[in-house]
Coordinates of N, CA and C in Angstrom, one line a residue:
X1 N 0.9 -1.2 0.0 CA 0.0 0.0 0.0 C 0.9 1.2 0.0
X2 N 0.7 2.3 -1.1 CA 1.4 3.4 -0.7 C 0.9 4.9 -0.8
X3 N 1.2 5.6 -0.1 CA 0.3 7.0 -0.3 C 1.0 7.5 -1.4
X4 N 0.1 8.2 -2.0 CA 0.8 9.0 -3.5 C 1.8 10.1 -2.6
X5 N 2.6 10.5 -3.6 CA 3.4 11.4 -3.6 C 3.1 12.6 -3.2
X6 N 4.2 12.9 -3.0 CA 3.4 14.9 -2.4 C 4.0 15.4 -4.0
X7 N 3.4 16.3 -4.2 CA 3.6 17.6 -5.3 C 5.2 17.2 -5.7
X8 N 5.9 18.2 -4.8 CA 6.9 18.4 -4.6 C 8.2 17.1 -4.6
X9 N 7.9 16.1 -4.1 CA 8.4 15.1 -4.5 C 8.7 14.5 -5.6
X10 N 7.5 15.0 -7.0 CA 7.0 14.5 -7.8 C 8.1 15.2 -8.9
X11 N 7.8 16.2 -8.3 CA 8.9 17.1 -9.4 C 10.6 16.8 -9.5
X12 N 10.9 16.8 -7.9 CA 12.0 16.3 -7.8 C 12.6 14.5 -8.2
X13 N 11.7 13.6 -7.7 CA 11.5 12.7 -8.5 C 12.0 12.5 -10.0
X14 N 11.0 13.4 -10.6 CA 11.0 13.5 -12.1 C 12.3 14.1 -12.5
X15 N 13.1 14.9 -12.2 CA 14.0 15.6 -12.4 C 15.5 14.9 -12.0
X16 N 15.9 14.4 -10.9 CA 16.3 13.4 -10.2 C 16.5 12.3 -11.7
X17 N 15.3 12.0 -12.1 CA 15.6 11.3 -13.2 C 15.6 11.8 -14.6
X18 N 16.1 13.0 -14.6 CA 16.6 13.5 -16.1 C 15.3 13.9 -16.7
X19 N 14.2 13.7 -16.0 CA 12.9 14.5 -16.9 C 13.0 15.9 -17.1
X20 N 12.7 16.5 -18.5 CA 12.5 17.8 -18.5 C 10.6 18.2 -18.3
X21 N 11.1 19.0 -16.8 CA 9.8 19.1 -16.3 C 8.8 20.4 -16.8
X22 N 7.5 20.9 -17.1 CA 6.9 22.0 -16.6 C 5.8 21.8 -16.3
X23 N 5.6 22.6 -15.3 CA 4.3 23.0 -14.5 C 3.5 23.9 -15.1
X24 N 2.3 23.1 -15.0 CA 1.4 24.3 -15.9 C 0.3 24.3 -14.6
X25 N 0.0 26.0 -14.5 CA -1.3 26.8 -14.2 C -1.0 26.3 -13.1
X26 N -2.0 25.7 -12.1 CA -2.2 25.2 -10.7 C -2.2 23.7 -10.9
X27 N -1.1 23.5 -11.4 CA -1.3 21.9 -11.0 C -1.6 20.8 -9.8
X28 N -0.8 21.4 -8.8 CA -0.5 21.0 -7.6 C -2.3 21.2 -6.9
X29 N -3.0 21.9 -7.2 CA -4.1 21.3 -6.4 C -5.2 21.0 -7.2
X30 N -4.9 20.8 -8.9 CA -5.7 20.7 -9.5 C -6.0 18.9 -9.7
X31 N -7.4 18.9 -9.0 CA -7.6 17.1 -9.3 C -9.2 17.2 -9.1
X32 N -9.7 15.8 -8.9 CA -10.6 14.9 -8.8 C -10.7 14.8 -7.7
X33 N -10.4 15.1 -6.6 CA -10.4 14.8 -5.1 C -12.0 14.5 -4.1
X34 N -12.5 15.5 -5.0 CA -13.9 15.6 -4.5 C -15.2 14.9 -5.0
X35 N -14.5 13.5 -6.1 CA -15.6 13.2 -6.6 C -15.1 11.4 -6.2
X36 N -14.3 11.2 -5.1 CA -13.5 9.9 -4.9 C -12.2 9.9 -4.0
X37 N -11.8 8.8 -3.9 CA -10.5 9.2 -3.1 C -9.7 8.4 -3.7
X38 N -8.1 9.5 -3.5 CA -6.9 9.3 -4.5 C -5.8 8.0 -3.5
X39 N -5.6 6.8 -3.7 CA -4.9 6.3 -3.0 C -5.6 5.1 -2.0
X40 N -4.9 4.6 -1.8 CA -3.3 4.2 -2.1 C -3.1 3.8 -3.5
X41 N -2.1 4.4 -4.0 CA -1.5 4.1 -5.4 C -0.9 2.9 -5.3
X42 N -1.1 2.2 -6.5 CA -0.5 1.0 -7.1 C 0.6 0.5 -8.0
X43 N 0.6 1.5 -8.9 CA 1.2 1.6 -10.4 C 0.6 2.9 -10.9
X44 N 1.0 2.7 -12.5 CA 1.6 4.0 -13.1 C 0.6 3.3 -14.2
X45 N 0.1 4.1 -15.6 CA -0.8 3.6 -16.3 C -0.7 4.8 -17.3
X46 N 0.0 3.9 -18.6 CA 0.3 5.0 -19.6 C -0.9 5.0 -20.5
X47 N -1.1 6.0 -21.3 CA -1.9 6.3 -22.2 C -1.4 6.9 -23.2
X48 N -2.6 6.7 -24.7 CA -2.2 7.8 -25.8 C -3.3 9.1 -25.8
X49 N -3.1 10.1 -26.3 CA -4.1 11.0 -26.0 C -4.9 11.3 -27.7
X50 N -4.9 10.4 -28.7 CA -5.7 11.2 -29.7 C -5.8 12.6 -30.4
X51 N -4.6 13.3 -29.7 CA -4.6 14.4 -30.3 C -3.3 14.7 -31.2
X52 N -3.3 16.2 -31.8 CA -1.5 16.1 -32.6 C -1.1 17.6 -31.9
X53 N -0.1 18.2 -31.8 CA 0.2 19.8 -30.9 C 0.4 20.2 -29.9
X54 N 1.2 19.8 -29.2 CA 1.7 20.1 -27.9 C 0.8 20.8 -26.9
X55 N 0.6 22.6 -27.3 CA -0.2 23.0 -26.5 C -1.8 22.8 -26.4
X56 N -2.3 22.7 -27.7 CA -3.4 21.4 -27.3 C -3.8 20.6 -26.7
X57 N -2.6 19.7 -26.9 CA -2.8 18.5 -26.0 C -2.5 18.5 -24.4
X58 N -1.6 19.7 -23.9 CA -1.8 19.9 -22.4 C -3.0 20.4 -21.9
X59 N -3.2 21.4 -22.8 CA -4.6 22.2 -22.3 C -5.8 21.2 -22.6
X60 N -5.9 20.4 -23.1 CA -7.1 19.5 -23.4 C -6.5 18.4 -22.0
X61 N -6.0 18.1 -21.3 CA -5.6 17.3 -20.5 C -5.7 18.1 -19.0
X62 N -5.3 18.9 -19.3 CA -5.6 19.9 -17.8 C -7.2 20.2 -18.0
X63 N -7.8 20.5 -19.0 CA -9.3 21.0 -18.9 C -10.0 20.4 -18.3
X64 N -10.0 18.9 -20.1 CA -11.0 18.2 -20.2 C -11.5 18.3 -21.0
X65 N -12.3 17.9 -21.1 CA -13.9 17.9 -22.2 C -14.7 18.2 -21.8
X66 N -16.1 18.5 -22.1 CA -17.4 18.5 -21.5 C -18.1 17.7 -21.0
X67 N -17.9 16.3 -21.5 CA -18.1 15.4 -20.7 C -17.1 14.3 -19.9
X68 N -15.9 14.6 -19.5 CA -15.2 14.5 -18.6 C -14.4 15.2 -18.3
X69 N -15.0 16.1 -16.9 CA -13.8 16.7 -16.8 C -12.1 16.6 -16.5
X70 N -11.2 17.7 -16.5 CA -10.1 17.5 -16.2 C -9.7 17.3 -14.6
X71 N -8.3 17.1 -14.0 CA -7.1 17.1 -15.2 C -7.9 15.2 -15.6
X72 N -7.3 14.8 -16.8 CA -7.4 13.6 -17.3 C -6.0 12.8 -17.6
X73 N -5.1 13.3 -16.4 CA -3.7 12.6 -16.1 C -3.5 13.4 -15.1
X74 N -1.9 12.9 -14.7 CA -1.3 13.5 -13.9 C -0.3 14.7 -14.5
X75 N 0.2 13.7 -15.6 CA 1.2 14.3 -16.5 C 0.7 14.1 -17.9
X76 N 0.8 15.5 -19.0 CA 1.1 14.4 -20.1 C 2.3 15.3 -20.9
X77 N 2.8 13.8 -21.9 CA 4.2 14.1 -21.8 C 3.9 14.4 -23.6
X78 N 4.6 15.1 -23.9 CA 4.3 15.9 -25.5 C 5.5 15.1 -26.0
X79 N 5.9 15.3 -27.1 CA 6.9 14.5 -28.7 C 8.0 15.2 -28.1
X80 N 8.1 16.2 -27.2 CA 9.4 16.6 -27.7 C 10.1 16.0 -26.5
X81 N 9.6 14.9 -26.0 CA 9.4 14.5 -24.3 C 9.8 15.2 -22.7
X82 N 8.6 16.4 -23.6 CA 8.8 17.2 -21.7 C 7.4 16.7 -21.4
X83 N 7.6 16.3 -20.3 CA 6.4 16.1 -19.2 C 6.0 17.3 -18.1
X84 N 4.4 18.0 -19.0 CA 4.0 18.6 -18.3 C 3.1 17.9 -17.1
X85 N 3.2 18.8 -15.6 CA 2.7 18.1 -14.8 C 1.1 18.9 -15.0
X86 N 0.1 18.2 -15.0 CA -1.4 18.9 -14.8 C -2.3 18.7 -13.8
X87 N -1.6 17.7 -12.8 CA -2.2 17.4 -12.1 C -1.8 16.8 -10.8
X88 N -2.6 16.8 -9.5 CA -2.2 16.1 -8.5 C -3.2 15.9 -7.7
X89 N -3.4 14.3 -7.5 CA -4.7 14.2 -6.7 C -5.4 13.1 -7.7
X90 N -6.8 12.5 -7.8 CA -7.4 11.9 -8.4 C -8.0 12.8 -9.4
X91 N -7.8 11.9 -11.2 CA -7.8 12.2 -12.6 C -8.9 11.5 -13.0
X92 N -9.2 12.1 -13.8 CA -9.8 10.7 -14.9 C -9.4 10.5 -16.0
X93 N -8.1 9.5 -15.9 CA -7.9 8.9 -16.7 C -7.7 7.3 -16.8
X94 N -8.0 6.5 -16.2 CA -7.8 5.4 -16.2 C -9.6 4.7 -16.3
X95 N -10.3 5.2 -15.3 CA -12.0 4.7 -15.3 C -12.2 3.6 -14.9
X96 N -12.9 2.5 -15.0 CA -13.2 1.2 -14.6 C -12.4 -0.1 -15.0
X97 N -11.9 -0.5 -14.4 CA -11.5 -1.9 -15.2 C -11.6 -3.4 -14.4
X98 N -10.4 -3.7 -14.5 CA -10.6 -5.3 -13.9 C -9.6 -5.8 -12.3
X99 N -10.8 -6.0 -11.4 CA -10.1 -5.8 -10.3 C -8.7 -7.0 -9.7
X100 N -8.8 -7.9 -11.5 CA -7.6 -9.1 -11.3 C -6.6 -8.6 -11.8
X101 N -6.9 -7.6 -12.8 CA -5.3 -6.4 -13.1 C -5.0 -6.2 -11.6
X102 N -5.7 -5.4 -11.2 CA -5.2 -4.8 -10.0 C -4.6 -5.3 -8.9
X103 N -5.0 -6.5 -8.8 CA -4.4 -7.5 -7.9 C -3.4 -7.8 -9.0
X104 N -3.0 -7.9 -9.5 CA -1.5 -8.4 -10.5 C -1.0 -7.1 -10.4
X105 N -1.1 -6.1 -10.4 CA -0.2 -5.0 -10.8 C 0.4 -5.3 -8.6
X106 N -0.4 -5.1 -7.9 CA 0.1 -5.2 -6.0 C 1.0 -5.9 -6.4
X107 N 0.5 -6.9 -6.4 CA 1.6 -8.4 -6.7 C 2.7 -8.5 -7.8
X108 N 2.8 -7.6 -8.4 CA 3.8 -7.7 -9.5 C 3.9 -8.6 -10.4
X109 N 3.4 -9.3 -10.3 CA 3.2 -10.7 -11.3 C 2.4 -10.5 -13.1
X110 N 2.2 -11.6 -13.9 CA 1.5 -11.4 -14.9 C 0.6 -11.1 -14.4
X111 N 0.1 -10.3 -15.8 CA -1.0 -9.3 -15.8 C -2.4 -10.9 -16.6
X112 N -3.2 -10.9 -16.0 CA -4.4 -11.6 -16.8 C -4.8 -10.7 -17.9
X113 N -5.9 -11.1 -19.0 CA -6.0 -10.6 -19.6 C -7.5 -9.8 -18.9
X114 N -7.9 -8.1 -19.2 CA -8.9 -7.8 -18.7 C -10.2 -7.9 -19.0
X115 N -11.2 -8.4 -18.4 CA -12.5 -8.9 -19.0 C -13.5 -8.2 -18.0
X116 N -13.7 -7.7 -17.0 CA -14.7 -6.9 -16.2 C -14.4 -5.3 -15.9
X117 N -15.1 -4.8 -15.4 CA -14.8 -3.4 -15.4 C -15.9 -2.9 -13.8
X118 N -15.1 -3.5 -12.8 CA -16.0 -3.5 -11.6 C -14.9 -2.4 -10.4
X119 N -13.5 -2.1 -11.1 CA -12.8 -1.2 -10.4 C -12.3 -0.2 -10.5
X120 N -12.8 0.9 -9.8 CA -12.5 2.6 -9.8 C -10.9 2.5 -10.2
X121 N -10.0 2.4 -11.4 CA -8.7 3.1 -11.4 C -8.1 4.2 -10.9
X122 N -9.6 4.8 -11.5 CA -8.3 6.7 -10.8 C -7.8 6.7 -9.8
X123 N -8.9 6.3 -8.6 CA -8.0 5.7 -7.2 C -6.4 5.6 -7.0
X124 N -6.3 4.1 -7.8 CA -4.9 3.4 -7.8 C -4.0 3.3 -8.9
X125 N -3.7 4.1 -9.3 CA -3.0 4.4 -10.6 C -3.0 5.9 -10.8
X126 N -1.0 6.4 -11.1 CA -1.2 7.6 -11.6 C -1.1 7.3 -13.0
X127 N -1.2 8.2 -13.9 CA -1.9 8.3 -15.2 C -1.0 9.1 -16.0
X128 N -0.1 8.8 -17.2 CA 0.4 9.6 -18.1 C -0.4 9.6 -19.7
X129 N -0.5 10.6 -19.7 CA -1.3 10.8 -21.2 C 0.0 11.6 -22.7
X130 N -0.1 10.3 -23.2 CA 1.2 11.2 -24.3 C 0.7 11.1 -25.1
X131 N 1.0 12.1 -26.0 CA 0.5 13.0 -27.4 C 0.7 11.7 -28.6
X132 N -0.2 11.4 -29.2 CA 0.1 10.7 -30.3 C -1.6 10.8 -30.9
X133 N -1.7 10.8 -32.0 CA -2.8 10.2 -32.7 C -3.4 9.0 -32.3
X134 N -2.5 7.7 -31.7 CA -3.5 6.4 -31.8 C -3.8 5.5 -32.5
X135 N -3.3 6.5 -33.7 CA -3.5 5.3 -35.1 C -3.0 4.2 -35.3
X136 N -1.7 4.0 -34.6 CA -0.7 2.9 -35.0 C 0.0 3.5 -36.4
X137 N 0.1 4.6 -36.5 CA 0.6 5.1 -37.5 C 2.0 6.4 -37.1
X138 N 0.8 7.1 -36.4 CA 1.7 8.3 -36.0 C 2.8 8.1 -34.8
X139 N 4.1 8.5 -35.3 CA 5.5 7.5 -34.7 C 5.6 8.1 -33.4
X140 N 6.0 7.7 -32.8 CA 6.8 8.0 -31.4 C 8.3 8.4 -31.1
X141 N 8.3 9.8 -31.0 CA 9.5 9.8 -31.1 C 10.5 9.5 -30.0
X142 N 12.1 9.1 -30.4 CA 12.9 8.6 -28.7 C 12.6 9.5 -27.6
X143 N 12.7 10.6 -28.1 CA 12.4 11.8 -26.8 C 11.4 11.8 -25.9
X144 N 10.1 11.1 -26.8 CA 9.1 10.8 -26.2 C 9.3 9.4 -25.7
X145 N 9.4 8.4 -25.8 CA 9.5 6.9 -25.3 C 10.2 7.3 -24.0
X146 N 11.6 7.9 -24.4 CA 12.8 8.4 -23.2 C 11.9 8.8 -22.2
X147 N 10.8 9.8 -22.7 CA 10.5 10.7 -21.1 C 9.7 10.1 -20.2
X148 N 8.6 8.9 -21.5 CA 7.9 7.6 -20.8 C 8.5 6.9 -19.5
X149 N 9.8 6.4 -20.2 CA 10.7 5.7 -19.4 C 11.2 6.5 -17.9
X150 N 11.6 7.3 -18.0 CA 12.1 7.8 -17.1 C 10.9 8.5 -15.8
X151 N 9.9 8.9 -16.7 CA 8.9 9.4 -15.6 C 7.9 7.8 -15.0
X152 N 7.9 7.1 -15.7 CA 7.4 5.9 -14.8 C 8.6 5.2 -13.9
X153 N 9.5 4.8 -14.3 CA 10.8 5.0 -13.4 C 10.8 6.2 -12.5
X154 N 10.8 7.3 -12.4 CA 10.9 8.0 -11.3 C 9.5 7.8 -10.3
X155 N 8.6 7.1 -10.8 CA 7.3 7.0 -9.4 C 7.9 5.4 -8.9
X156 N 7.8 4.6 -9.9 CA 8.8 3.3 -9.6 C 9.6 3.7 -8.4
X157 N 11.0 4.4 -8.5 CA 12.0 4.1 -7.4 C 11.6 5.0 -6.3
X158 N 10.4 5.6 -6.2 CA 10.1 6.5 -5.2 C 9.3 5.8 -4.2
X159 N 8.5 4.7 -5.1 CA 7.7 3.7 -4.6 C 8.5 2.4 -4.1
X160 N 9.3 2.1 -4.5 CA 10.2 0.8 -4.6 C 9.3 -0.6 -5.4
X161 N 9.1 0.3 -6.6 CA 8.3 -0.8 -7.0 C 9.0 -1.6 -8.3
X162 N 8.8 -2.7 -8.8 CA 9.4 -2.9 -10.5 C 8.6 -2.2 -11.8
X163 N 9.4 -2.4 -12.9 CA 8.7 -1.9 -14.0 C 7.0 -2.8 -13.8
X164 N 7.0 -3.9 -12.9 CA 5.8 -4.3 -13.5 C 4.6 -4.0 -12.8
X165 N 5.0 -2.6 -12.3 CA 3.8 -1.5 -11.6 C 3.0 -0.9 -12.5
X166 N 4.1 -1.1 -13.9 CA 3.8 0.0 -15.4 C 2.8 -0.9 -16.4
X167 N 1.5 -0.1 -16.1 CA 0.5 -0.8 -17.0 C 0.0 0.4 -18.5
X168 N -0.3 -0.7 -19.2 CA -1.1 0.4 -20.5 C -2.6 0.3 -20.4
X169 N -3.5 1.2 -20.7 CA -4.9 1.9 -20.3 C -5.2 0.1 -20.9
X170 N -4.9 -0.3 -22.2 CA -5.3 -1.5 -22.8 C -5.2 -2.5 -21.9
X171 N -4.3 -2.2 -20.9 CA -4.4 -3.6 -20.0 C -5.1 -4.0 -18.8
X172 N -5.7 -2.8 -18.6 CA -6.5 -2.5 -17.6 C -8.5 -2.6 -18.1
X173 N -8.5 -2.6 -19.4 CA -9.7 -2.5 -19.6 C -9.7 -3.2 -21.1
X174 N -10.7 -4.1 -21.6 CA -10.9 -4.7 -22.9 C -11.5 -3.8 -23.7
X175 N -11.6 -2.0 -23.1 CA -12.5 -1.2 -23.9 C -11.9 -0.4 -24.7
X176 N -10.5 -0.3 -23.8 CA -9.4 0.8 -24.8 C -8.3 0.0 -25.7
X177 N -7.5 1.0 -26.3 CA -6.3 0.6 -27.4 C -5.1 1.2 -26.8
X178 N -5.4 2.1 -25.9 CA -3.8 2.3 -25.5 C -3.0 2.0 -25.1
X179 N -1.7 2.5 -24.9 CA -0.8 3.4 -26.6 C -0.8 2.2 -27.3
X180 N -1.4 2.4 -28.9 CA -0.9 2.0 -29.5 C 0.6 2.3 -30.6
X181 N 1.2 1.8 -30.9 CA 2.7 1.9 -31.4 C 4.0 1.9 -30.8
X182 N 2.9 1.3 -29.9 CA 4.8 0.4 -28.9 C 3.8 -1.0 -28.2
X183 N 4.5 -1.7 -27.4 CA 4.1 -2.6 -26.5 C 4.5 -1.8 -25.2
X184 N 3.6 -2.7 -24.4 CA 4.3 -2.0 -22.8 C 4.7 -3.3 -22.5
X185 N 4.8 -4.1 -23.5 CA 6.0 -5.3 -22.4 C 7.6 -4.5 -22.9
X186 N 7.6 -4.3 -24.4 CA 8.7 -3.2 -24.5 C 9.4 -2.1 -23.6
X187 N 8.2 -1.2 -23.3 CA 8.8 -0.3 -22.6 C 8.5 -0.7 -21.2
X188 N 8.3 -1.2 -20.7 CA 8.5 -2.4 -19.4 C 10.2 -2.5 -19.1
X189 N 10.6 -3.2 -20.8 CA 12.0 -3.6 -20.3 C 13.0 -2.6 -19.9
X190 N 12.2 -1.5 -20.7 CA 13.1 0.1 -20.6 C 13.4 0.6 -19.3
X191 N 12.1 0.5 -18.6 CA 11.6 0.8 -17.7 C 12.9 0.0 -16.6
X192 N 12.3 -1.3 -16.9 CA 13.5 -2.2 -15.6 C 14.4 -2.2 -15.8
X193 N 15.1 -1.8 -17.2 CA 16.9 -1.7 -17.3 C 17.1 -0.3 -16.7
X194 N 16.6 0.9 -16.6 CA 16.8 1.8 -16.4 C 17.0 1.8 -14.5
X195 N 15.6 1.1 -14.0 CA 15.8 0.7 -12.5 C 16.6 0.1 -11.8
X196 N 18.1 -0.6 -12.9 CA 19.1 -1.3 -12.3 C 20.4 -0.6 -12.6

Protein backbone atom coordinates (compact mmCIF):
# COMPACT_ATOMS: atom_id res chain seq x y z
CA UNK A 1 0.00 0.00 0.00
CA UNK A 2 1.45 3.37 -0.74
CA UNK A 3 0.32 6.97 -0.26
CA UNK A 4 0.80 9.05 -3.47
CA UNK A 5 3.35 11.38 -3.64
CA UNK A 6 3.44 14.88 -2.45
CA UNK A 7 3.59 17.60 -5.33
CA UNK A 8 6.92 18.38 -4.59
CA UNK A 9 8.40 15.09 -4.47
CA UNK A 10 7.01 14.49 -7.77
CA UNK A 11 8.87 17.07 -9.42
CA UNK A 12 12.04 16.32 -7.83
CA UNK A 13 11.55 12.71 -8.50
CA UNK A 14 11.03 13.49 -12.05
CA UNK A 15 13.99 15.65 -12.44
CA UNK A 16 16.29 13.40 -10.18
CA UNK A 17 15.64 11.27 -13.23
CA UNK A 18 16.64 13.52 -16.10
CA UNK A 19 12.90 14.50 -16.90
CA UNK A 20 12.51 17.76 -18.49
CA UNK A 21 9.79 19.13 -16.31
CA UNK A 22 6.92 22.04 -16.62
CA UNK A 23 4.31 22.98 -14.53
CA UNK A 24 1.35 24.27 -15.93
CA UNK A 25 -1.27 26.81 -14.20
CA UNK A 26 -2.19 25.22 -10.66
CA UNK A 27 -1.29 21.85 -11.01
CA UNK A 28 -0.48 21.00 -7.60
CA UNK A 29 -4.10 21.34 -6.43
CA UNK A 30 -5.74 20.73 -9.48
CA UNK A 31 -7.62 17.07 -9.27
CA UNK A 32 -10.64 14.90 -8.81
CA UNK A 33 -10.43 14.81 -5.09
CA UNK A 34 -13.93 15.57 -4.47
CA UNK A 35 -15.55 13.18 -6.56
CA UNK A 36 -13.54 9.89 -4.91
CA UNK A 37 -10.54 9.23 -3.07
CA UNK A 38 -6.90 9.26 -4.46
CA UNK A 39 -4.95 6.33 -3.03
CA UNK A 40 -3.33 4.21 -2.13
CA UNK A 41 -1.54 4.10 -5.43
CA UNK A 42 -0.51 0.96 -7.07
CA UNK A 43 1.16 1.63 -10.38
CA UNK A 44 1.61 4.00 -13.06
CA UNK A 45 -0.81 3.56 -16.30
CA UNK A 46 0.29 5.04 -19.62
CA UNK A 47 -1.91 6.32 -22.17
CA UNK A 48 -2.17 7.76 -25.76
CA UNK A 49 -4.13 11.03 -26.00
CA UNK A 50 -5.72 11.16 -29.75
CA UNK A 51 -4.64 14.45 -30.29
CA UNK A 52 -1.50 16.13 -32.63
CA UNK A 53 0.23 19.77 -30.94
CA UNK A 54 1.69 20.06 -27.95
CA UNK A 55 -0.20 22.98 -26.53
CA UNK A 56 -3.41 21.42 -27.30
CA UNK A 57 -2.83 18.45 -25.98
CA UNK A 58 -1.77 19.86 -22.42
CA UNK A 59 -4.63 22.20 -22.32
CA UNK A 60 -7.11 19.46 -23.36
CA UNK A 61 -5.60 17.26 -20.50
CA UNK A 62 -5.55 19.88 -17.83
CA UNK A 63 -9.33 20.97 -18.92
CA UNK A 64 -11.01 18.24 -20.24
CA UNK A 65 -13.90 17.94 -22.22
CA UNK A 66 -17.42 18.50 -21.45
CA UNK A 67 -18.07 15.42 -20.72
CA UNK A 68 -15.16 14.47 -18.60
CA UNK A 69 -13.80 16.72 -16.81
CA UNK A 70 -10.07 17.49 -16.17
CA UNK A 71 -7.12 17.13 -15.23
CA UNK A 72 -7.40 13.59 -17.34
CA UNK A 73 -3.74 12.61 -16.06
CA UNK A 74 -1.26 13.54 -13.90
CA UNK A 75 1.22 14.32 -16.49
CA UNK A 76 1.13 14.38 -20.15
CA UNK A 77 4.21 14.10 -21.76
CA UNK A 78 4.29 15.88 -25.53
CA UNK A 79 6.89 14.47 -28.68
CA UNK A 80 9.35 16.57 -27.73
CA UNK A 81 9.44 14.50 -24.33
CA UNK A 82 8.80 17.19 -21.72
CA UNK A 83 6.45 16.14 -19.16
CA UNK A 84 3.99 18.65 -18.31
CA UNK A 85 2.74 18.10 -14.75
CA UNK A 86 -1.35 18.94 -14.80
CA UNK A 87 -2.24 17.43 -12.13
CA UNK A 88 -2.17 16.08 -8.52
CA UNK A 89 -4.73 14.15 -6.72
CA UNK A 90 -7.36 11.90 -8.39
CA UNK A 91 -7.79 12.19 -12.62
CA UNK A 92 -9.84 10.69 -14.93
CA UNK A 93 -7.93 8.93 -16.71
CA UNK A 94 -7.84 5.37 -16.18
CA UNK A 95 -12.05 4.72 -15.34
CA UNK A 96 -13.21 1.17 -14.58
CA UNK A 97 -11.49 -1.95 -15.21
CA UNK A 98 -10.62 -5.31 -13.86
CA UNK A 99 -10.05 -5.82 -10.33
CA UNK A 100 -7.61 -9.14 -11.34
CA UNK A 101 -5.33 -6.45 -13.08
CA UNK A 102 -5.16 -4.78 -9.99
CA UNK A 103 -4.37 -7.53 -7.93
CA UNK A 104 -1.47 -8.44 -10.55
CA UNK A 105 -0.24 -4.98 -10.78
CA UNK A 106 0.10 -5.18 -6.03
CA UNK A 107 1.63 -8.40 -6.69
CA UNK A 108 3.82 -7.75 -9.47
CA UNK A 109 3.24 -10.74 -11.34
CA UNK A 110 1.51 -11.36 -14.93
CA UNK A 111 -1.02 -9.34 -15.75
CA UNK A 112 -4.40 -11.61 -16.76
CA UNK A 113 -5.95 -10.58 -19.65
CA UNK A 114 -8.87 -7.78 -18.67
CA UNK A 115 -12.53 -8.87 -18.96
CA UNK A 116 -14.69 -6.95 -16.24
CA UNK A 117 -14.79 -3.40 -15.36
CA UNK A 118 -15.98 -3.50 -11.64
CA UNK A 119 -12.83 -1.23 -10.45
CA UNK A 120 -12.52 2.61 -9.83
CA UNK A 121 -8.67 3.14 -11.40
CA UNK A 122 -8.27 6.67 -10.76
CA UNK A 123 -7.98 5.70 -7.17
CA UNK A 124 -4.86 3.35 -7.84
CA UNK A 125 -3.05 4.37 -10.58
CA UNK A 126 -1.16 7.61 -11.60
CA UNK A 127 -1.94 8.32 -15.21
CA UNK A 128 0.44 9.61 -18.12
CA UNK A 129 -1.28 10.81 -21.20
CA UNK A 130 1.19 11.17 -24.30
CA UNK A 131 0.50 13.03 -27.37
CA UNK A 132 0.15 10.66 -30.33
CA UNK A 133 -2.83 10.21 -32.68
CA UNK A 134 -3.46 6.41 -31.80
CA UNK A 135 -3.52 5.27 -35.08
CA UNK A 136 -0.74 2.86 -35.04
CA UNK A 137 0.61 5.12 -37.48
CA UNK A 138 1.68 8.27 -35.99
CA UNK A 139 5.48 7.52 -34.67
CA UNK A 140 6.77 8.02 -31.43
CA UNK A 141 9.53 9.81 -31.09
CA UNK A 142 12.87 8.61 -28.74
CA UNK A 143 12.40 11.76 -26.83
CA UNK A 144 9.12 10.79 -26.22
CA UNK A 145 9.52 6.91 -25.28
CA UNK A 146 12.84 8.40 -23.23
CA UNK A 147 10.54 10.65 -21.08
CA UNK A 148 7.88 7.57 -20.77
CA UNK A 149 10.68 5.66 -19.38
CA UNK A 150 12.06 7.83 -17.06
CA UNK A 151 8.88 9.45 -15.62
CA UNK A 152 7.40 5.93 -14.82
CA UNK A 153 10.76 5.01 -13.44
CA UNK A 154 10.94 8.03 -11.34
CA UNK A 155 7.28 6.96 -9.40
CA UNK A 156 8.85 3.34 -9.62
CA UNK A 157 12.00 4.12 -7.41
CA UNK A 158 10.12 6.48 -5.16
CA UNK A 159 7.72 3.74 -4.56
CA UNK A 160 10.20 0.82 -4.60
CA UNK A 161 8.31 -0.83 -7.01
CA UNK A 162 9.36 -2.95 -10.48
CA UNK A 163 8.65 -1.92 -14.01
CA UNK A 164 5.85 -4.32 -13.48
CA UNK A 165 3.76 -1.45 -11.56
CA UNK A 166 3.81 0.00 -15.42
CA UNK A 167 0.45 -0.81 -16.98
CA UNK A 168 -1.09 0.36 -20.54
CA UNK A 169 -4.91 1.90 -20.28
CA UNK A 170 -5.28 -1.51 -22.75
CA UNK A 171 -4.36 -3.61 -19.98
CA UNK A 172 -6.55 -2.50 -17.57
CA UNK A 173 -9.71 -2.47 -19.57
CA UNK A 174 -10.87 -4.74 -22.91
CA UNK A 175 -12.51 -1.19 -23.92
CA UNK A 176 -9.45 0.84 -24.80
CA UNK A 177 -6.32 0.63 -27.39
CA UNK A 178 -3.80 2.29 -25.54
CA UNK A 179 -0.75 3.36 -26.59
CA UNK A 180 -0.89 2.00 -29.45
CA UNK A 181 2.66 1.86 -31.42
CA UNK A 182 4.78 0.37 -28.94
CA UNK A 183 4.07 -2.58 -26.45
CA UNK A 184 4.27 -1.95 -22.78
CA UNK A 185 5.95 -5.28 -22.37
CA UNK A 186 8.72 -3.25 -24.49
CA UNK A 187 8.83 -0.25 -22.60
CA UNK A 188 8.46 -2.41 -19.37
CA UNK A 189 12.01 -3.58 -20.25
CA UNK A 190 13.11 0.15 -20.59
CA UNK A 191 11.58 0.81 -17.68
CA UNK A 192 13.52 -2.23 -15.57
CA UNK A 193 16.91 -1.71 -17.32
CA UNK A 194 16.84 1.83 -16.39
CA UNK A 195 15.84 0.69 -12.51
CA UNK A 196 19.12 -1.29 -12.27
Amino acid sequence: MATPITASAFVAALENEGVTVEEVRDWRNHNRNHKGPWGPVHGIMIHHTVTSGAKETVDLIYDGRSDLPGPLAHGAITKDGTVHLVGHGRANHAGLGDDDVLRAVIAEDDLPGPNEMNTDGNRYFYGFECENLGDGDDPWPEEQLDAMERAAAALCRHHGWTEDSVIGHLEWTNQKSDPRGFTMDAMRKRIAARLK
